[in-house]
Short mmCIF file of C-alpha atoms in Angstrom, two decimals:
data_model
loop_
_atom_site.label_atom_id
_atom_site.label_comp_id
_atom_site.label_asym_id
_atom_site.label_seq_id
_atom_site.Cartn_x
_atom_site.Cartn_y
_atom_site.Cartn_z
CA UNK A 29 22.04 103.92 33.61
CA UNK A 30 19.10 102.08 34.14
CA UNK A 31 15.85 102.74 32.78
CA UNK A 32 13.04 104.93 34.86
CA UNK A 33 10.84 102.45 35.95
CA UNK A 34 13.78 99.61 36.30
CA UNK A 35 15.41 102.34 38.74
CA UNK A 36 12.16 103.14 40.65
CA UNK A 37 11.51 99.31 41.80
CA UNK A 38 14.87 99.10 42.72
CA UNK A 39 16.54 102.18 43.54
CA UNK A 40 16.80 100.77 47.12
CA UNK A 41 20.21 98.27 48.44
CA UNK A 42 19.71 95.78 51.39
CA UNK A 43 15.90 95.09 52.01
CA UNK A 44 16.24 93.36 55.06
CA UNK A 45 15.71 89.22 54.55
CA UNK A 46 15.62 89.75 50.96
CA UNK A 47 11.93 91.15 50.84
CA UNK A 48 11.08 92.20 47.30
CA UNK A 49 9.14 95.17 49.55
CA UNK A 50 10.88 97.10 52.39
CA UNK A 51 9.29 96.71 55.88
CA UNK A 52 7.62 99.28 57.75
CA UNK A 53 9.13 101.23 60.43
CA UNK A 54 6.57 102.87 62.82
CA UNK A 55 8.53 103.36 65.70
CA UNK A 56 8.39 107.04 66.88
CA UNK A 57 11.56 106.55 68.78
CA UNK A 58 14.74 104.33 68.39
CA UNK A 59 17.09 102.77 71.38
CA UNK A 60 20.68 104.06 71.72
CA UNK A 61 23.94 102.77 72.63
CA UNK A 62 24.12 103.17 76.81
CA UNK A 63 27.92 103.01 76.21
CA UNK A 64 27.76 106.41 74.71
CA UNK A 65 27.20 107.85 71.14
CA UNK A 66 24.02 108.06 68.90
CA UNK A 67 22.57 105.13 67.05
CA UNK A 68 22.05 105.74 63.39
CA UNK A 69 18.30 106.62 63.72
CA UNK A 70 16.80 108.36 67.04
CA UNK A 71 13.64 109.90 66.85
CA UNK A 72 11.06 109.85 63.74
CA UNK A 73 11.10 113.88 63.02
CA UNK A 74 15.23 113.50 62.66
CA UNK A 75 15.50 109.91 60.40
CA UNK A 76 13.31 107.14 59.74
CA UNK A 77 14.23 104.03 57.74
CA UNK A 78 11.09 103.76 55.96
CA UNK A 79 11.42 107.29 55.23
CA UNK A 80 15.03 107.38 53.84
CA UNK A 81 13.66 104.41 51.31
CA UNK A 82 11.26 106.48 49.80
CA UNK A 83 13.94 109.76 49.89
CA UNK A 84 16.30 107.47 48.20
CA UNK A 85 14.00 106.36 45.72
CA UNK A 86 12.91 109.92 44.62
CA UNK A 87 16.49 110.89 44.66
CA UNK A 88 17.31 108.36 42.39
CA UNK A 89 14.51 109.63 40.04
CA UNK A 90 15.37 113.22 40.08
CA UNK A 91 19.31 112.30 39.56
CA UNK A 92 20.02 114.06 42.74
CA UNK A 93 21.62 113.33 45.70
CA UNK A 94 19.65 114.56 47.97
CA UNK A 95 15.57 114.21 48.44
CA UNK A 96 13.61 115.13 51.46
CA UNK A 97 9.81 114.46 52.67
CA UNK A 98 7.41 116.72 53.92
CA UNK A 99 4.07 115.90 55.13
CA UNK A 100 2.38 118.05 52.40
CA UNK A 101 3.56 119.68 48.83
CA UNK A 102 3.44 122.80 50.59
CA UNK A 103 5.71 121.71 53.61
CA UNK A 104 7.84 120.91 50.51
CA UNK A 105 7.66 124.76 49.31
CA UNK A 106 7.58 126.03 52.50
CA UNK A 107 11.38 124.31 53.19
CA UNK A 108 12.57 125.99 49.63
CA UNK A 109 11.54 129.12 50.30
CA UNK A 110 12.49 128.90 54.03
CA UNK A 111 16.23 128.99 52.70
CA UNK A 112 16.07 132.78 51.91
CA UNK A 113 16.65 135.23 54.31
CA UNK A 114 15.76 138.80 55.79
CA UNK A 115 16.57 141.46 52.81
CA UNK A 116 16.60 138.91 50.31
CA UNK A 117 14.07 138.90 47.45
CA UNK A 118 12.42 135.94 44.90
CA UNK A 119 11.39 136.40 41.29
CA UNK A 120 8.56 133.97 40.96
CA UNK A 121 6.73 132.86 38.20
CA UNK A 122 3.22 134.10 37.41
CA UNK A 123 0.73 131.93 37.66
CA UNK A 124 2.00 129.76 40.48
CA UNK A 125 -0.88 127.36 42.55
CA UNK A 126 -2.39 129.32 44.74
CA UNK A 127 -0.91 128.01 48.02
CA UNK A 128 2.80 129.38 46.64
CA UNK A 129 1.22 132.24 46.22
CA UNK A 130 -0.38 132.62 49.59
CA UNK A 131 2.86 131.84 50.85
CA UNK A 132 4.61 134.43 48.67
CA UNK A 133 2.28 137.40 49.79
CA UNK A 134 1.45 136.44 53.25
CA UNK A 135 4.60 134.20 54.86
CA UNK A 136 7.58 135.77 53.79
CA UNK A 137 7.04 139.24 53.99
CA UNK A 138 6.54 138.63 57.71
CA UNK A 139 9.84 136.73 57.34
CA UNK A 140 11.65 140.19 55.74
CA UNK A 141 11.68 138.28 52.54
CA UNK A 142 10.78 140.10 49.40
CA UNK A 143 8.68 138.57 45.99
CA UNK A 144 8.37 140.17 42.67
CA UNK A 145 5.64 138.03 40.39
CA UNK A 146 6.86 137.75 36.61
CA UNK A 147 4.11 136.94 34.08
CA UNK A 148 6.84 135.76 31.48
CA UNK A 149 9.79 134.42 32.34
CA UNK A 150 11.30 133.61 29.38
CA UNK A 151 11.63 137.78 29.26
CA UNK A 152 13.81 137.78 32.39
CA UNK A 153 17.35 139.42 31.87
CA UNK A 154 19.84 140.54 33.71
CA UNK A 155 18.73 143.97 34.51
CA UNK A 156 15.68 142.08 36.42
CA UNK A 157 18.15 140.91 39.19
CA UNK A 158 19.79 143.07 41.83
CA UNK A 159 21.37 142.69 44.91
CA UNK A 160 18.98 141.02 46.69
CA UNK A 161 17.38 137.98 44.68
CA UNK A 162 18.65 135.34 45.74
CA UNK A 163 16.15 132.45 44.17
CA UNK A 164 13.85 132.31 41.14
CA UNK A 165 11.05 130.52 41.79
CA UNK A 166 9.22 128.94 38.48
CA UNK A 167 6.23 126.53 37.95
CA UNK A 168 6.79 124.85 34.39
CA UNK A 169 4.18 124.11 32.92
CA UNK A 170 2.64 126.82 35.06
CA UNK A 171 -0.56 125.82 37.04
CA UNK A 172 -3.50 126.53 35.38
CA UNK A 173 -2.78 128.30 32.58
CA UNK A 174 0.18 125.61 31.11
CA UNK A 175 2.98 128.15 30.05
CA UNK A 176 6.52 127.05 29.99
CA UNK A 177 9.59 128.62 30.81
CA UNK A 178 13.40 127.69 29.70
CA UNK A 179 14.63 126.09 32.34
CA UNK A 180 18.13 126.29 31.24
CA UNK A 181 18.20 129.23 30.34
CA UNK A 182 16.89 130.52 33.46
CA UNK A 183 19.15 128.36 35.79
CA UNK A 184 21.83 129.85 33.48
CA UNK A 185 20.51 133.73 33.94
CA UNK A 186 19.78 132.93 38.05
CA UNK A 187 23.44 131.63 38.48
CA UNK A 188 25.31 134.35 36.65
CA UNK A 189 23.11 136.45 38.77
CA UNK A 190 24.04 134.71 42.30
CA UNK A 191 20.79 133.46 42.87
CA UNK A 192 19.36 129.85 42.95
CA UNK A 193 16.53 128.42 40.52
CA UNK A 194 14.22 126.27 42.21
CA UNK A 195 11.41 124.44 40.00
CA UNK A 196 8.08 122.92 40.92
CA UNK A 197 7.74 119.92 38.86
CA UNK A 198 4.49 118.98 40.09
CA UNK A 199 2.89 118.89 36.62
CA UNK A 200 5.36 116.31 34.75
CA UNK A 201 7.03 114.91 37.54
CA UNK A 202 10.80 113.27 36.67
CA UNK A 203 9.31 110.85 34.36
CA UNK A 204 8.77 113.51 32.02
CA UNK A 205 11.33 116.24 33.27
CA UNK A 206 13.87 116.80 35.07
CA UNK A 207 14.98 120.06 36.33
CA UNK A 208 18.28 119.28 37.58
CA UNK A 209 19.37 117.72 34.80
CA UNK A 210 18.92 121.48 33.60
CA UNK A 211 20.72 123.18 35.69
CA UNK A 212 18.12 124.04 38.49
CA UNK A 213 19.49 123.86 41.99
CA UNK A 214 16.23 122.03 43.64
CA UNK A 215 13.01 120.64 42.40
CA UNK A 216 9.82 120.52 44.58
CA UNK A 217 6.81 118.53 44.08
CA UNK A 218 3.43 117.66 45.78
CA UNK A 219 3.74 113.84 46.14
CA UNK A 220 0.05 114.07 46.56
CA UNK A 221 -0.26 114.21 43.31
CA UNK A 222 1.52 111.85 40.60
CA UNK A 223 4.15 110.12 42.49
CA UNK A 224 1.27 108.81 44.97
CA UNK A 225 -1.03 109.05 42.33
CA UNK A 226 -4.10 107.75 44.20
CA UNK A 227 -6.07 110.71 45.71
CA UNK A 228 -5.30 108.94 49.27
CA UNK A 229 -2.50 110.63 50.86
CA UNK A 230 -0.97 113.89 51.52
CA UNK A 231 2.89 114.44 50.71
CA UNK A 232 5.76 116.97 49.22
CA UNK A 233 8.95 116.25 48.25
CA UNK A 234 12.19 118.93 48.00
CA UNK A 235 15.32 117.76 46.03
CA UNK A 236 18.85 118.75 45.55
CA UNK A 237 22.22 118.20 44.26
CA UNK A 238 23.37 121.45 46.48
CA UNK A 239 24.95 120.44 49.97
CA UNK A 240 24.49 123.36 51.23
CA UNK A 241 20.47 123.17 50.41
CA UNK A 242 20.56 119.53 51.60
CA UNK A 243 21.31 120.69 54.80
CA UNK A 244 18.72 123.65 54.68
CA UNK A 245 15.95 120.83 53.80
CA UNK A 246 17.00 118.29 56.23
CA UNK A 247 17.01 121.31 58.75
CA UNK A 248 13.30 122.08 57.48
CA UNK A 249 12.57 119.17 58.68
CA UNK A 250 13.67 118.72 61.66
CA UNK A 251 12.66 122.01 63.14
CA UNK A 252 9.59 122.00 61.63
CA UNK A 253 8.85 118.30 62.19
CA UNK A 254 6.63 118.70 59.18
CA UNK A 255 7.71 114.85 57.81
CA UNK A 256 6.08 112.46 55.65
CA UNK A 257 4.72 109.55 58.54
CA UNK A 258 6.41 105.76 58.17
CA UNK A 259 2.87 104.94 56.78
CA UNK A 260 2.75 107.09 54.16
CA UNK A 261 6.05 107.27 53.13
CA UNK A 262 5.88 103.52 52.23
CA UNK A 263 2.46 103.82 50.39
CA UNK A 264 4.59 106.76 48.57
CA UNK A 265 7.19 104.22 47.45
CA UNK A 266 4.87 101.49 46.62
CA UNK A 267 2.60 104.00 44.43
CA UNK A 268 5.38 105.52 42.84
CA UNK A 269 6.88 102.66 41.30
CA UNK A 270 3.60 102.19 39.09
CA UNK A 271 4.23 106.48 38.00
CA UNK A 272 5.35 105.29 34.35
CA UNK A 273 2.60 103.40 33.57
CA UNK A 274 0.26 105.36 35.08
CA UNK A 275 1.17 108.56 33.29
CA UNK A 276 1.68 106.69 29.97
CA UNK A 277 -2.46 106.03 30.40
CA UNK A 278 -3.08 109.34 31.37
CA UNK A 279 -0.79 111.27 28.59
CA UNK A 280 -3.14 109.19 25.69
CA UNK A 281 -6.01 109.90 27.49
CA UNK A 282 -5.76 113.54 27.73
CA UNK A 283 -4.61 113.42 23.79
CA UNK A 284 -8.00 111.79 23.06
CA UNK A 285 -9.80 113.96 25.05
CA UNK A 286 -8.34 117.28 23.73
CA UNK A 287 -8.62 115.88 20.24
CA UNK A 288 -12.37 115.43 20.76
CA UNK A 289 -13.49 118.54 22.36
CA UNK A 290 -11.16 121.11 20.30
CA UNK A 291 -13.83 121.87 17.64
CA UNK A 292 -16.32 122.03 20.30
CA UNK A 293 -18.63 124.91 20.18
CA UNK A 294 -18.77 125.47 23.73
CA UNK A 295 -14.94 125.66 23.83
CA UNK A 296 -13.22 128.86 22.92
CA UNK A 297 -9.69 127.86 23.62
CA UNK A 298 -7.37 125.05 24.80
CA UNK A 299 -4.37 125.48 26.99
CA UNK A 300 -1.41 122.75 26.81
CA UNK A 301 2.56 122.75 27.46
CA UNK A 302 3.96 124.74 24.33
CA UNK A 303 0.25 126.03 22.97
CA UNK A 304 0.71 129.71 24.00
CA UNK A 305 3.41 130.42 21.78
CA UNK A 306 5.78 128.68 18.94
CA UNK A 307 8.53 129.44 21.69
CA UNK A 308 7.21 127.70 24.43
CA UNK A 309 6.21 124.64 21.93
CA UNK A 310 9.87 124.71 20.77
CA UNK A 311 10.69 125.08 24.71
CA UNK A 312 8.80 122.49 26.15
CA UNK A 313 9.95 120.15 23.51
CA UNK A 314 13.16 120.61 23.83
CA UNK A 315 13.42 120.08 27.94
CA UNK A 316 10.16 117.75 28.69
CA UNK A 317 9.34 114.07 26.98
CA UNK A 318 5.52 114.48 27.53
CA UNK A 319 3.23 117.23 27.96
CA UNK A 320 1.70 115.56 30.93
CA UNK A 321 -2.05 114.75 31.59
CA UNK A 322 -3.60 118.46 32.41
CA UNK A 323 -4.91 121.00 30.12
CA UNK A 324 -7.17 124.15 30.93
CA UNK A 325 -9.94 124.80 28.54
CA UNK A 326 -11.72 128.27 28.19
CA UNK A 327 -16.25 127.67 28.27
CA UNK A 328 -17.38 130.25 25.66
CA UNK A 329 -19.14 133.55 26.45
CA UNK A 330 -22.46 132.68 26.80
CA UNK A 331 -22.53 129.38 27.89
CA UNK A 332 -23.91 128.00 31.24
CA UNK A 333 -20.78 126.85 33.35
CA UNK A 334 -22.80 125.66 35.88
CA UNK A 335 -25.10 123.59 33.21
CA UNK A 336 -21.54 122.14 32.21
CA UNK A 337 -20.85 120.75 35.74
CA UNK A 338 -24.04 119.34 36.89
CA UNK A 339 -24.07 117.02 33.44
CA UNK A 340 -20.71 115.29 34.63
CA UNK A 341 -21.11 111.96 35.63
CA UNK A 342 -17.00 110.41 35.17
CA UNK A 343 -15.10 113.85 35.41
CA UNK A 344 -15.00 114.59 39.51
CA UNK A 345 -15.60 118.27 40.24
CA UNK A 346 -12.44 118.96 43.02
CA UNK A 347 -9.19 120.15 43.73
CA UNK A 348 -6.13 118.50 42.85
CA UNK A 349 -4.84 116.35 39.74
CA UNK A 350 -2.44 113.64 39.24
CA UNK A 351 -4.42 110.40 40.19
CA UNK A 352 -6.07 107.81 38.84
CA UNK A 353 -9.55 109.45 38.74
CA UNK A 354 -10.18 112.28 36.58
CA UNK A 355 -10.99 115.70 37.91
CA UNK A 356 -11.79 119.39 36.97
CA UNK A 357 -12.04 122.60 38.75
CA UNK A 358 -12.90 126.43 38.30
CA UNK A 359 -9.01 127.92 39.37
CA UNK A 360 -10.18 131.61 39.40
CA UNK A 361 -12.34 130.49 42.68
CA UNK A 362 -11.08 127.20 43.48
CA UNK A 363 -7.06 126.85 43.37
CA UNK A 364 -6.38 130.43 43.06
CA UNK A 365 -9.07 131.72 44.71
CA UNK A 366 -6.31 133.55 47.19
CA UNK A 367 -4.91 135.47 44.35
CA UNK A 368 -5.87 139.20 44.23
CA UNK A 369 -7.98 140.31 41.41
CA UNK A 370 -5.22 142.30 39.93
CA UNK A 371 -3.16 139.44 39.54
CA UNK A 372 -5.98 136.75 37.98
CA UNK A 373 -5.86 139.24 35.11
CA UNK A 374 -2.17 139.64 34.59
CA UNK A 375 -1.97 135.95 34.81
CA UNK A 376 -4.84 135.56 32.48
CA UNK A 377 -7.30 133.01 34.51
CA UNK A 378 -10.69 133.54 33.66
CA UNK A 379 -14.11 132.78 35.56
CA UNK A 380 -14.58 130.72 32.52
CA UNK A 381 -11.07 128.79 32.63
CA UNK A 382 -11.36 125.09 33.65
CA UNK A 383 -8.59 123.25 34.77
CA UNK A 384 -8.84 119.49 33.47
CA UNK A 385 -6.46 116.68 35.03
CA UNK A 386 -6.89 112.93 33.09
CA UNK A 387 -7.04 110.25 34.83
CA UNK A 388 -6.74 106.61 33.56
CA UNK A 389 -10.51 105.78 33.26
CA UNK A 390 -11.40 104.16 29.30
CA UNK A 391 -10.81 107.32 27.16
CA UNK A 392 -14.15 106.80 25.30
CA UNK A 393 -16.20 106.96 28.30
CA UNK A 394 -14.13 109.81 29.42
CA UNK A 395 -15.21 111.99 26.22
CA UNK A 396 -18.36 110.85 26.17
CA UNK A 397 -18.67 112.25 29.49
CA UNK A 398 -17.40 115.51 28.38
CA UNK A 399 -18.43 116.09 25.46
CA UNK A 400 -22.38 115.20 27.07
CA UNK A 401 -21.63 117.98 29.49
CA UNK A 402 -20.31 120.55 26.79
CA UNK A 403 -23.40 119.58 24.84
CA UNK A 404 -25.27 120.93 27.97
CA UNK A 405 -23.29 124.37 28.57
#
């Protein structure tokens, strides 16, 4: 098999005219055959070409068969979750980003759909599963606090079970994981955030070597007509083929980073893949090649968080992670600001937890940045 980047610039067979880039298909409609039948594509919510270049491209990443785009990361969840049904139930990881969590306590109990939030689920057994789970839902490494669950064993545990495992792989992406490989049943992602990797487009991707869950997805979107546009789905596949590289920069630039600000006074503790306990670090080694670009650091009692933020000058004070421009936010108020205060506690996000994501700006301006603003908490 060919390597990841070799396979992402040219996953795709016949670009028309022998174009070393795919065209763009805008058309929101397609012309039929009068004499009867369908033509291959007929309307832009049920098949587009530029589309299915980019599906097939992420596909090929994830080794599945089957990828689908959504116009957001949560259109993405939304179409996993969407496969369970009235009476049926979902273990979900705890902490999960804040909009799978909205969607957890708000969507599907109006759908009949039940959730039970685990804190650790490397504990799961089979006494946690009855009747009515039908999917475990995990984040891994878990957004913001970085813990790591066994994805094998899980998928293992889920199937024996008679339930599905579906993984958000935001975080590492396929570059550094890959979920199916595992034995998880579908990955989801926010393309908006490392695959595009730019901080200029909205996107979600759902993938699958299921047919049955293929057909659930491609159902998702066609009823919901929540699809990634022609535009953006070729800006997706252009970025994407540059995701290597990019997160190469941005994996040495969070080392540096970390390295420089772990003695710092004004830091009491350091989250990464594998740092909560020797289990996840023997975890995440074993299934992951990276640990990714985002930590979450804890300011220490007493110092001004607000201080801290106004001294940034590099570091961008937002939502969101995964592009080329480094950022930070407060998750208790910011990312999980829906969560209930109950559940900030079990899942151990502070007021004073900050959530960093690395970009691929010159590392030493990058600490000196932080470090400056540390100095000023």
């Amino acid at each position: 098999m060919a390597g990841f980047t070799t396979r992402t610039i040219h996953a795709l067979e016949n670009v028309e005219q022998g174009a070393v880039t795919p065209p763009i298909y805008a058309a929101s409609t397609f012309l039929q055959p009068t004499e009867g039948g369908e033509g291959e594509y007929e309307y832009q919510r049920g098949g587009n070409p530029t589309r299915d270049n980019a599906q097939q491209t992420l596909a090929a990443l994830e080794n599945a068969t089957h990828a689908f785009l959504y116009a957001t990361g949560m259109a993405a969840t939304a179409a996993a979750l969407g496969t369970l049904r009235a009476g049926e139930s979902v273990i979900m990881s705890l902490p999960v980003y804040g909009g799978n969590y909205r969607f957890a306590t708000i969507e599907l109990p109006k759908r009949g759909v039940e959730h039970r939030f685990v804190n650790d689920p490397n504990a799961l057994t089979d006494e946690d599963f009855d009747d009515s789970v039908a999917m475990v839902f995990l984040e891994t490494p878990s957004n913001p606090t970085l813990r790591v669950a066994d994805i094998q064993r899980i998928a293992d545990l889920a199937h024996r079970n008679g339930a599905v495992l579906v993984v958000d792989n935001t975080f590492l992406t396929p570059y550094l994981q890959r979920p199916l490989d595992l034995g998880a049943d579908m990955t989801v992602q926010s393309a908006t955030k490392y695959l595009a990797g730019h901080g200029d487009l909205l996107g979600g991707v759902a993938a699958t070597n299921d047919e049955a869950l293929a057909e659930e997805l491609f159902k998702a979107q066609l009823i919901s007509g929540g699809v990634l546009s022609p535009i953006d789905s070729y800006r997706l596949l252009q970025n994407v083929k540059t995701l290597a590289l990019r997160v190469d920069r941005q994996q040495e630039n969070a080392r540096r980073v970390i390295e420089a600000i772990q003695d710092h006074p004004a830091v009491s503790r350091i989250h990464t893949p594998g740092s909560y306990s020797a289990e996840e670090t023997e975890i995440q080694i074993r299934q992951a090649d990276g640990p990714g670009a985002v930590f979450s650091m804890e300011i220490a009692d007493g110092k001004n968080i607000q201080a801290f933020l106004g001294a940034l000058k590099v570091f961008g004070f937002a939502v969101s992670l995964g592009g080329i421009e480094s950022l930070l936010c407060l998750p208790a108020s910011m990312t999980q600001g829906a969560y209930s205060e109950k559940d900030l506690v079990t899942a151990e996000i502070s007021e004073n937890l900050v959530r960093v994501a690395v970009g691929i700006e010159d590392a030493e301006d990058l600490i000196s940045d932080l470090v400056g603003a540390l100095d000023a908490a």
